[in-house]
PDB file of C-alpha atoms in Angstrom:
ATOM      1  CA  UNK R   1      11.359  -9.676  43.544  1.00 87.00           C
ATOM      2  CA  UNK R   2      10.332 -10.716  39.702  1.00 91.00           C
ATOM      3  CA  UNK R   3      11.032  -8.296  37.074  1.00 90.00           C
ATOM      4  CA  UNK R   4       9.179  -7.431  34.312  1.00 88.00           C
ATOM      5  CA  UNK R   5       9.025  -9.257  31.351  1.00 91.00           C
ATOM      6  CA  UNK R   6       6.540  -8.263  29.037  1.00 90.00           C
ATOM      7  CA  UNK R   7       4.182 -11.439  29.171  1.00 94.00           C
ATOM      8  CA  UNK R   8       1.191  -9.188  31.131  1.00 93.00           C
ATOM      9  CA  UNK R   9      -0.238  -7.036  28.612  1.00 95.00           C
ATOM     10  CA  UNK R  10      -3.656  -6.144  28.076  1.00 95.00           C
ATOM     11  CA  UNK R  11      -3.561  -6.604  24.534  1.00 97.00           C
ATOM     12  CA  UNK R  12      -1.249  -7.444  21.690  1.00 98.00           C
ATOM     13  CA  UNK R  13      -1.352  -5.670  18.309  1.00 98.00           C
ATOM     14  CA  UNK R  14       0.229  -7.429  15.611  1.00 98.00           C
ATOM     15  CA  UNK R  15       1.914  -4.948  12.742  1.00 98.00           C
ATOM     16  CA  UNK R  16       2.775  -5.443   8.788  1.00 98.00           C
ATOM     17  CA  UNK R  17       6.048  -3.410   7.962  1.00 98.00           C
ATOM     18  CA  UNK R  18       8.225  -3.296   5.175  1.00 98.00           C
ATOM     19  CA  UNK R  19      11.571  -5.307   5.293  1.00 97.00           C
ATOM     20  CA  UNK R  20      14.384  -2.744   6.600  1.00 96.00           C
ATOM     21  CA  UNK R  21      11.886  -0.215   8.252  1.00 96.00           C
ATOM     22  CA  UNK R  22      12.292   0.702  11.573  1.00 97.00           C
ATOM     23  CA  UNK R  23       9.771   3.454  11.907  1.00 97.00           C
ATOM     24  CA  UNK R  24       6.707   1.596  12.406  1.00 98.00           C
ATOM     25  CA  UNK R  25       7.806  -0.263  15.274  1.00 98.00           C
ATOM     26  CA  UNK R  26       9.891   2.922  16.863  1.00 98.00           C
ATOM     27  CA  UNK R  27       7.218   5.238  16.643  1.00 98.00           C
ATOM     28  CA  UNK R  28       4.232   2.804  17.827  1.00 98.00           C
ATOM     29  CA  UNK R  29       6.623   1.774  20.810  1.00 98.00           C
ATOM     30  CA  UNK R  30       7.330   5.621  21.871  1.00 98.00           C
ATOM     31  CA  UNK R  31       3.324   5.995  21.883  1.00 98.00           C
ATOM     32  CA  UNK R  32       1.897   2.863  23.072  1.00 97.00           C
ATOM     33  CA  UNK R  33       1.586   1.780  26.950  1.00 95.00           C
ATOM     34  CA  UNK R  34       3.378  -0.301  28.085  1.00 94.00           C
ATOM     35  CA  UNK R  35       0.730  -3.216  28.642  1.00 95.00           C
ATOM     36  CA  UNK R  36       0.276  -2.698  24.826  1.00 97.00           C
ATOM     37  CA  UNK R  37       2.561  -5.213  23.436  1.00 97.00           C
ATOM     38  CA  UNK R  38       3.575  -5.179  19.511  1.00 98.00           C
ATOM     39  CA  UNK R  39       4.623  -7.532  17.433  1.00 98.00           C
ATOM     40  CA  UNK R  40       5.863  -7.100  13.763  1.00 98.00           C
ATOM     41  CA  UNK R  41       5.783  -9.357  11.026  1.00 98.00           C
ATOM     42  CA  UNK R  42       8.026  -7.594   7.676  1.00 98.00           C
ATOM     43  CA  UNK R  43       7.105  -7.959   4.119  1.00 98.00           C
ATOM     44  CA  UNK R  44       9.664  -7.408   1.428  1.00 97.00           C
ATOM     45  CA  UNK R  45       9.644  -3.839   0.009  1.00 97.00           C
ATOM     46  CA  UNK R  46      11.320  -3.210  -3.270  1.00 95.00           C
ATOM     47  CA  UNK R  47      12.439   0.307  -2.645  1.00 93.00           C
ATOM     48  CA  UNK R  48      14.326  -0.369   0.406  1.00 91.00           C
ATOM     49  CA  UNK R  49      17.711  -1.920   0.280  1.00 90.00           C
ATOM     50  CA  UNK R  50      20.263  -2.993   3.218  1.00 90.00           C
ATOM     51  CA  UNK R  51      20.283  -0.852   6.587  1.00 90.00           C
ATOM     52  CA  UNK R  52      17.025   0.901   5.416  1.00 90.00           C
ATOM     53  CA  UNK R  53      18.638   2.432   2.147  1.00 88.00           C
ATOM     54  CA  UNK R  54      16.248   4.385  -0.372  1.00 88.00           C
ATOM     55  CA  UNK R  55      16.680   6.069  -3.226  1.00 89.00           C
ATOM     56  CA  UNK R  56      15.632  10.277  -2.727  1.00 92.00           C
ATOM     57  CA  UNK R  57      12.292   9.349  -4.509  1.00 94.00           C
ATOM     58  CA  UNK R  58      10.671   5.821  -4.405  1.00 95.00           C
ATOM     59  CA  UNK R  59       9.108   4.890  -7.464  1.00 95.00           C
ATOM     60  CA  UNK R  60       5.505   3.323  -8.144  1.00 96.00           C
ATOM     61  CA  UNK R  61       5.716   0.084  -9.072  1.00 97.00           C
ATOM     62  CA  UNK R  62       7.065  -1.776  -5.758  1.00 97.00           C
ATOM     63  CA  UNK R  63       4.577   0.911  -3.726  1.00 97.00           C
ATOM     64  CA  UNK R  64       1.821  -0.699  -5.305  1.00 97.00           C
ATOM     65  CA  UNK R  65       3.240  -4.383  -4.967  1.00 97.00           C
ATOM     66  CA  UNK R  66       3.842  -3.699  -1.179  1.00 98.00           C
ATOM     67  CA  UNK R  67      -0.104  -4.370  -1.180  1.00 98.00           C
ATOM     68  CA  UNK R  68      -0.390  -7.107  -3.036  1.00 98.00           C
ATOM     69  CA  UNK R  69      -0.096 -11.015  -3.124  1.00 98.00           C
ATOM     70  CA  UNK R  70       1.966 -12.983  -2.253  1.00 98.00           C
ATOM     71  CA  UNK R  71       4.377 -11.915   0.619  1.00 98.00           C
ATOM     72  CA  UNK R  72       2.462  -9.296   2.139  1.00 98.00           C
ATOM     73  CA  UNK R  73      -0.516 -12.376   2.377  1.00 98.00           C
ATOM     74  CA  UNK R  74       1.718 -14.775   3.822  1.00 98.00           C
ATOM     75  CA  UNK R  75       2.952 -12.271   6.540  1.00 98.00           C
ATOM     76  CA  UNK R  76      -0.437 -11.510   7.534  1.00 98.00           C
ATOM     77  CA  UNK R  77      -1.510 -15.490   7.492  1.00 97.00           C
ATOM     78  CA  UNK R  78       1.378 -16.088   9.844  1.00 97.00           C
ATOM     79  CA  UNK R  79       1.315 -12.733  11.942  1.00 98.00           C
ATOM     80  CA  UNK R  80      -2.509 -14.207  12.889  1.00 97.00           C
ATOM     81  CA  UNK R  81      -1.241 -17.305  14.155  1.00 97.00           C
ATOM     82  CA  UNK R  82       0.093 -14.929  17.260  1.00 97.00           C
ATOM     83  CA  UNK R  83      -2.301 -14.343  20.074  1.00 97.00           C
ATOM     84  CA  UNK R  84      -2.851 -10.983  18.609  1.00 98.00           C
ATOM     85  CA  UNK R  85      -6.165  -8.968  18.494  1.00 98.00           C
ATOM     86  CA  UNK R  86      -5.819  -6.884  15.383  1.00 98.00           C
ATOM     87  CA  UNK R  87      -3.383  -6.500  12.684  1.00 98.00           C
ATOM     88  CA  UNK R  88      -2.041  -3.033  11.659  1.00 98.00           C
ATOM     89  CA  UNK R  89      -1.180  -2.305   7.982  1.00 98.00           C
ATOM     90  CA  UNK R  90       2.500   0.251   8.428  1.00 98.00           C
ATOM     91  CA  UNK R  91       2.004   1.877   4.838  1.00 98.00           C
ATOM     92  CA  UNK R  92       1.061   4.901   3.932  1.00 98.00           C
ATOM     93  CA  UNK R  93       2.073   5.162  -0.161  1.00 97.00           C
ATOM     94  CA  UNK R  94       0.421   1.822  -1.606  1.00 98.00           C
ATOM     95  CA  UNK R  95      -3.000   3.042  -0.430  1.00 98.00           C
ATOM     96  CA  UNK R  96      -2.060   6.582  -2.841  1.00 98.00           C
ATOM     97  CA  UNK R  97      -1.621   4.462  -5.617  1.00 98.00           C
ATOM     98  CA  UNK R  98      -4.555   2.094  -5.309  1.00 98.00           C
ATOM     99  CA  UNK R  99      -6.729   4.565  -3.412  1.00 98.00           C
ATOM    100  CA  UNK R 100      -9.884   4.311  -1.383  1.00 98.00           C
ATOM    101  CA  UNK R 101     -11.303   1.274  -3.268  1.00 98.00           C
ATOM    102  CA  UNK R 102      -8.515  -0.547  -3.624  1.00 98.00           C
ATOM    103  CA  UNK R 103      -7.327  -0.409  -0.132  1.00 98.00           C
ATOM    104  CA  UNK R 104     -10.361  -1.512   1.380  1.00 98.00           C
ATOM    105  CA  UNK R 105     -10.389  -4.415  -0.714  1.00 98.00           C
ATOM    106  CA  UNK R 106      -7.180  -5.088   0.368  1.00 98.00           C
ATOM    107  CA  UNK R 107      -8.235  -5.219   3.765  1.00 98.00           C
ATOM    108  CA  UNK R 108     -11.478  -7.470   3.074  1.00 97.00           C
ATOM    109  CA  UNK R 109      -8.576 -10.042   1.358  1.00 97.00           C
ATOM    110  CA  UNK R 110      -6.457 -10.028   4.207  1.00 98.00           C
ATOM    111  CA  UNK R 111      -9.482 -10.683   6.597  1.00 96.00           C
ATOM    112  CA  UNK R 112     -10.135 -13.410   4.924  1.00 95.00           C
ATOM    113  CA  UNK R 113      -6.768 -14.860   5.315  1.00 94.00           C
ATOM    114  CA  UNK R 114      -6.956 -13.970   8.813  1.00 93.00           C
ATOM    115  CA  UNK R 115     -10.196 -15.885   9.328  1.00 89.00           C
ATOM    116  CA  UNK R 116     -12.132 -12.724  10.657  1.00 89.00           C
ATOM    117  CA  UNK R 117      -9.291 -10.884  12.543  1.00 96.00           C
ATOM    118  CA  UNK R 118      -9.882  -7.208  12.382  1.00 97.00           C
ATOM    119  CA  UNK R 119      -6.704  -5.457   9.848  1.00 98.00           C
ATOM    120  CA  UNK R 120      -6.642  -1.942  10.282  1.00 98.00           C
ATOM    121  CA  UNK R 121      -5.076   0.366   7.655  1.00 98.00           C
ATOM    122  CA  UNK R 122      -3.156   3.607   7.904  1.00 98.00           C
ATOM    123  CA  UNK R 123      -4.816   6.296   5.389  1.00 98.00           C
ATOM    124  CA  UNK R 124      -8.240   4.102   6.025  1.00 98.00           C
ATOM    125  CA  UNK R 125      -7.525   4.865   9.686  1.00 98.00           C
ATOM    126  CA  UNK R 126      -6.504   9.034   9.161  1.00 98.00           C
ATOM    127  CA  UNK R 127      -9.553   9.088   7.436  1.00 98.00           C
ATOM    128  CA  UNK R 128     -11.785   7.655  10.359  1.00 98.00           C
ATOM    129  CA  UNK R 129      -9.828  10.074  12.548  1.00 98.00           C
ATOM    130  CA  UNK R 130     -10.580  12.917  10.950  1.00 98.00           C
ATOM    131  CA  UNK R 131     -14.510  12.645  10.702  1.00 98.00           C
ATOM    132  CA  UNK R 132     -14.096  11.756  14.434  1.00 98.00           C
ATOM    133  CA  UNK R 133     -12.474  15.401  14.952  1.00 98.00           C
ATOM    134  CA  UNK R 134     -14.742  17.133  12.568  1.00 98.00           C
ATOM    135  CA  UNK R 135     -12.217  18.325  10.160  1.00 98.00           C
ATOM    136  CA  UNK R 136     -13.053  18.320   6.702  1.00 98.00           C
ATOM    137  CA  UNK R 137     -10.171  20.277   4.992  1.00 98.00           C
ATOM    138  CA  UNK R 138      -6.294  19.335   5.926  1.00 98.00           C
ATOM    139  CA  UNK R 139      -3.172  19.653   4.541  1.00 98.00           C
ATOM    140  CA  UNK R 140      -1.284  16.854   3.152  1.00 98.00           C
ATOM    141  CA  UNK R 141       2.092  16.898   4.384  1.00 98.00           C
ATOM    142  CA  UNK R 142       4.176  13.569   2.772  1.00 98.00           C
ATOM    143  CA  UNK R 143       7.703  12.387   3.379  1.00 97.00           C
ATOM    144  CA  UNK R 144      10.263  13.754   1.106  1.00 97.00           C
ATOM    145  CA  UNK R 145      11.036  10.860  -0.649  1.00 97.00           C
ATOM    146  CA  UNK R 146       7.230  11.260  -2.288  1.00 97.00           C
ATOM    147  CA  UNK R 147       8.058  12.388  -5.699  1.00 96.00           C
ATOM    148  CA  UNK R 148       5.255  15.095  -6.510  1.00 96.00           C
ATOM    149  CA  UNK R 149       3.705  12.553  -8.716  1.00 97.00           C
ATOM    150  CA  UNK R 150       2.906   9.903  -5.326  1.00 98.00           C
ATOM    151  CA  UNK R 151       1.838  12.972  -3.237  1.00 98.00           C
ATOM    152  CA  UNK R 152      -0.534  14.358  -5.893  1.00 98.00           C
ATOM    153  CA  UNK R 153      -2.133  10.164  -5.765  1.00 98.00           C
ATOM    154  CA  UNK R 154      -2.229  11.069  -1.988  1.00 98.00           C
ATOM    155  CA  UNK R 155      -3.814  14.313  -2.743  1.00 98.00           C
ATOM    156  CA  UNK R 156      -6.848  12.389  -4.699  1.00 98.00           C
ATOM    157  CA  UNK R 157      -7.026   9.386  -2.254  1.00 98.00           C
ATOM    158  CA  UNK R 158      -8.456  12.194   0.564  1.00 98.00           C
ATOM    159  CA  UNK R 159     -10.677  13.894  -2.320  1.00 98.00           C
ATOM    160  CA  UNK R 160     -11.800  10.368  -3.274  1.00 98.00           C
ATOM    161  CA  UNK R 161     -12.529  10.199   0.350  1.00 98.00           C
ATOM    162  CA  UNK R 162     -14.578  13.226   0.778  1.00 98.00           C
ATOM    163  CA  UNK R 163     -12.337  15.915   2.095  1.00 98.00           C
ATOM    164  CA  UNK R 164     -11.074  19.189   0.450  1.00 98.00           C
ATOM    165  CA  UNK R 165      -6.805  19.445   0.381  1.00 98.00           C
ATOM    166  CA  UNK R 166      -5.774  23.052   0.163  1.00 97.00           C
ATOM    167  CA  UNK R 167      -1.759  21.649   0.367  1.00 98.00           C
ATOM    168  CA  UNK R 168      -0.620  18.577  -0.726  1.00 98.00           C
ATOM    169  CA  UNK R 169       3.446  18.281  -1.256  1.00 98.00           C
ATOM    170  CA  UNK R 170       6.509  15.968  -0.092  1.00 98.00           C
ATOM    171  CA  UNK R 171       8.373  17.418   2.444  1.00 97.00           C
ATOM    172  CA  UNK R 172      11.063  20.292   1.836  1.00 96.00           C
ATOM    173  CA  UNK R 173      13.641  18.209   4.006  1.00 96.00           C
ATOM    174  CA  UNK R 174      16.542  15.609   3.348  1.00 94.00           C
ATOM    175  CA  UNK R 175      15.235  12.906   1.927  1.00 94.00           C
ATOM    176  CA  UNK R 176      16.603  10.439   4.451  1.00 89.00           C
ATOM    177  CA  UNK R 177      14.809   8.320   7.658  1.00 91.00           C
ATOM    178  CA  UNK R 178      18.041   9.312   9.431  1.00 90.00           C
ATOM    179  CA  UNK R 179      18.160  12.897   8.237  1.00 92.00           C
ATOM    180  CA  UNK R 180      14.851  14.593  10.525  1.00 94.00           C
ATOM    181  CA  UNK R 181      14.137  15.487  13.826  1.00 95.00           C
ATOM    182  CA  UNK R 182      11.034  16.758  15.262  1.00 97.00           C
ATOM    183  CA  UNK R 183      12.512  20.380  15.495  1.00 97.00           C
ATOM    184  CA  UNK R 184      12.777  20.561  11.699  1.00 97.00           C
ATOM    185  CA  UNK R 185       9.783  18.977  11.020  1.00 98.00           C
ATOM    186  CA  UNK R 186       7.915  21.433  12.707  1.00 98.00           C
ATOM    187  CA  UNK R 187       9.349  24.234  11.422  1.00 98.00           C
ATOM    188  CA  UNK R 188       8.923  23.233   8.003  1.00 98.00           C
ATOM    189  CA  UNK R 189       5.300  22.936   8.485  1.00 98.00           C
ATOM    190  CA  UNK R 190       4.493  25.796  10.222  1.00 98.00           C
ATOM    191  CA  UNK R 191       5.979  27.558   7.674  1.00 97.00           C
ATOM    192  CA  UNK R 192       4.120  26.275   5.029  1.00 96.00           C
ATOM    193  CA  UNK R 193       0.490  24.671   6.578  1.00 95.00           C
ATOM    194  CA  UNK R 194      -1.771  27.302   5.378  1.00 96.00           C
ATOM    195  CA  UNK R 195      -3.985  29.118   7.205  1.00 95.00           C
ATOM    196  CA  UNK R 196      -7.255  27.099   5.428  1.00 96.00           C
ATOM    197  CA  UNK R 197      -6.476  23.515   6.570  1.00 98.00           C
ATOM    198  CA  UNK R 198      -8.320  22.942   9.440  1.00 98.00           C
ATOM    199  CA  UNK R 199      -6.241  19.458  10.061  1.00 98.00           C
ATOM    200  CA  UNK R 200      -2.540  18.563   9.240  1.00 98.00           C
ATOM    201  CA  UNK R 201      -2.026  14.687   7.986  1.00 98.00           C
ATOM    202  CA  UNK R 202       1.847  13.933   7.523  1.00 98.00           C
ATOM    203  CA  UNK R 203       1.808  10.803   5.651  1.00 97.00           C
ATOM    204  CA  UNK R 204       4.491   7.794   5.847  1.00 97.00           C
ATOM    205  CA  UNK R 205       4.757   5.204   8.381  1.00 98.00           C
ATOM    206  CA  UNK R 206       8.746   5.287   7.755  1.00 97.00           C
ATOM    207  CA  UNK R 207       8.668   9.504   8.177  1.00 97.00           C
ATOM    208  CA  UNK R 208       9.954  10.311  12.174  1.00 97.00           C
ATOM    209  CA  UNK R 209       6.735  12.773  13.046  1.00 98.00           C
ATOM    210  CA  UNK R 210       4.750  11.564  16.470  1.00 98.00           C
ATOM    211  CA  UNK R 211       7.990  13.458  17.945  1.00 98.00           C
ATOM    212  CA  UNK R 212       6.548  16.776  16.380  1.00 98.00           C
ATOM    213  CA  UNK R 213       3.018  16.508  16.961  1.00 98.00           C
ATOM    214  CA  UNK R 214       2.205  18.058  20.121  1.00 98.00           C
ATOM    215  CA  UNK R 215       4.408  21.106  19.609  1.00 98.00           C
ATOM    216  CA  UNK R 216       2.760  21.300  16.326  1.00 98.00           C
ATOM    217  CA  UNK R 217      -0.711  21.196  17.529  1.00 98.00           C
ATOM    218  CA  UNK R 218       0.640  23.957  20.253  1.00 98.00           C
ATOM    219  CA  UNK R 219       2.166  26.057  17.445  1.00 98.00           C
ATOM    220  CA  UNK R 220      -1.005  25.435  14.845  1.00 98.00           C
ATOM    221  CA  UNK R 221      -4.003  25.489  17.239  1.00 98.00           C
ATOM    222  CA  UNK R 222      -5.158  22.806  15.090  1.00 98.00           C
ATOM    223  CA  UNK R 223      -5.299  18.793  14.939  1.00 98.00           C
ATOM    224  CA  UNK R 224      -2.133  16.900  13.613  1.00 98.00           C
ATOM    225  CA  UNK R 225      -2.170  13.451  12.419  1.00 98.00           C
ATOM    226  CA  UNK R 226       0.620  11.153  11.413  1.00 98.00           C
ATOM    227  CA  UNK R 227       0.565   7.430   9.931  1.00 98.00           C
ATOM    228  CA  UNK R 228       1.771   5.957  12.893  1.00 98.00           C
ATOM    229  CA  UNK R 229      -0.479   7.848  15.509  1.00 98.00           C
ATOM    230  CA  UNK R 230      -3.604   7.311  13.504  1.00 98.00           C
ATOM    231  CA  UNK R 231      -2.586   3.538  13.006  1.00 98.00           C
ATOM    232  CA  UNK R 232      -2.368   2.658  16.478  1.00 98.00           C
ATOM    233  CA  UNK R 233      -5.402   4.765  17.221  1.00 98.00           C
ATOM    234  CA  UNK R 234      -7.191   2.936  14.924  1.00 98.00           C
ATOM    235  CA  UNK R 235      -5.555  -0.233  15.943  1.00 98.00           C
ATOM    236  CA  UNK R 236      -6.442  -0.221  19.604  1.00 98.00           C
ATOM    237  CA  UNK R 237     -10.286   0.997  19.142  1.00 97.00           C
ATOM    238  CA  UNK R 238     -10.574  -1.755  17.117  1.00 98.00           C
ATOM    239  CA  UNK R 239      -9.226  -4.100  19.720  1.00 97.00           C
ATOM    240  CA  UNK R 240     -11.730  -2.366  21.989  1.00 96.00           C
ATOM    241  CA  UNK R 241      -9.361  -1.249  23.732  1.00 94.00           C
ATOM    242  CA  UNK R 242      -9.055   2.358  25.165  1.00 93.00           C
ATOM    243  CA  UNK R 243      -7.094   5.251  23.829  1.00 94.00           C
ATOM    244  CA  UNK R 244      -7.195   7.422  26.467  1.00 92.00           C
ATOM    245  CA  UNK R 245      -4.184   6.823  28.555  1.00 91.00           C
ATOM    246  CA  UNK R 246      -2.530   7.967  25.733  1.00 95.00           C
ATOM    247  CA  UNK R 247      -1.893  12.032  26.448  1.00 92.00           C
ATOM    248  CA  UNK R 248       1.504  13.033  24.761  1.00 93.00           C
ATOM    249  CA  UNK R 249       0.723  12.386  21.312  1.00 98.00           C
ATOM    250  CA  UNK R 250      -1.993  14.584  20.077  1.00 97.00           C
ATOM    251  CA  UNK R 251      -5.725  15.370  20.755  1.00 97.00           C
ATOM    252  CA  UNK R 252      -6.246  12.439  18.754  1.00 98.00           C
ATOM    253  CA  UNK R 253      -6.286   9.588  21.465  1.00 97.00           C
ATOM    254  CA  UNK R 254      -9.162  11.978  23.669  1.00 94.00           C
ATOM    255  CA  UNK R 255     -11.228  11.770  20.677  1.00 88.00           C
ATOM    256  CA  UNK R 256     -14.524   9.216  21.293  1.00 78.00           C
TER     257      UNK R 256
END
């Protein structure tokens, strides 16, 4: 008789996103269950215009103010006001720039803010991932509106992190959200994943990849993590909440 209406979920997962992205909350939406419910809070991103515009390479300076006072502490303040149980960080590039360090500082002031509530990260969280699956050399696959200079920062944050990176390079396709599909992502990167990696990471919460992943993990024989499959991983173990009804998206969500 009574419809659904997404009130009875089994936990709620709040999410920080830029302004005029739409990729976070698409991709996290395709993956989650549906008695996950998400809730998005944006912050204002300087390299993203009207309708999601960018420009074919996103420069530095408003990657690295993306994770910094004020507006991106004021969206988390008020996202934690919401019955959620953990906030997830949609941002793959500021994390390049300020690295390891940084970033988990930048977590331990936006705890603080929200008075003890876990924040999860997304290149903190790919980094967890991967020492859960063992691997310990990947290629670094980034969106192609990385210049070479952001994807060589990406490069170092993983080395910085422990792990070696055989490949590291922004993606050979159109530099446009709206311009990829899963088919062509995973051509490009079978075509150019060498045989050494023993992960692939494609970074960039705005890049449309969880589409991709299991025919890439078919095609590779290997594990394949994006920023929005490792977020919500990362997201719902630290919600204690299980990842394992999750099958579709990578070998990932079996991982302990």
């Amino acid at each position: 008789m009574w419809q659904p209406d997404g009130w009875d979920v089994r936990v709620r997962l709040g999410v920080l996103t830029p302004h005029a992205d739409v990729g976070p909350e698409s991709e996290l939406r395709a993956m989650a269950p549906a008695d996950v419910g998400l809730h998005a809070a944006r912050v204002p991103f300087g390299a993203m215009g009207s309708g999601g515009a960018m420009d074919p390479t996103i420069p530095l300076a408003p990657v690295r103010a993306f994770a910094e006072p004020p507006h991106l502490d004021e969206a988390a303040a008020l996202l934690a006001a919401a019955p959620v149980a953990v906030i997830a960080f949609a941002f793959t590039s500021s994390a390049y720039v300020i690295g390891p360090r940084g970033e988990a500082h930048m977590l331990a002031r936006l705890e603080k803010l929200t008075h003890g509530l876990p924040v999860v990260a997304t290149c903190a969280a790919a980094v967890r991932a991967l020492r859960a699956l063992g691997a310990g050399r990947i290629a670094l696959v980034d969106p192609p509106w990385f210049d070479e200079t952001l994807s060589d920062l990406g490069r170092g944050y993983y080395e910085d992190s422990g792990f070696e990176v055989p490949y590291a390079a922004p993606c050979g396709l159109p530099s446009g959200q709206t311009l990829i599909g899963p088919r062509a992502l995973h051509d490009w990167v079978v075509a150019q994943v060498p045989d050494t990696a023993e992960a692939v990471v494609i970074g960039g919460n705005g890049f449309r990849a969880v589409g991709a992943i299991a025919a890439l993990e078919a095609t590779l024989d290997r594990p394949v993590l994006t920023a929005n499959q490792v977020l919500l991983w990362a997201a719902l173990r630290a919600a204690g909440s299980p990842t394992t009804a999750i099958t579709a998206y990578g070998r990932l969500f079996s991982t302990p």
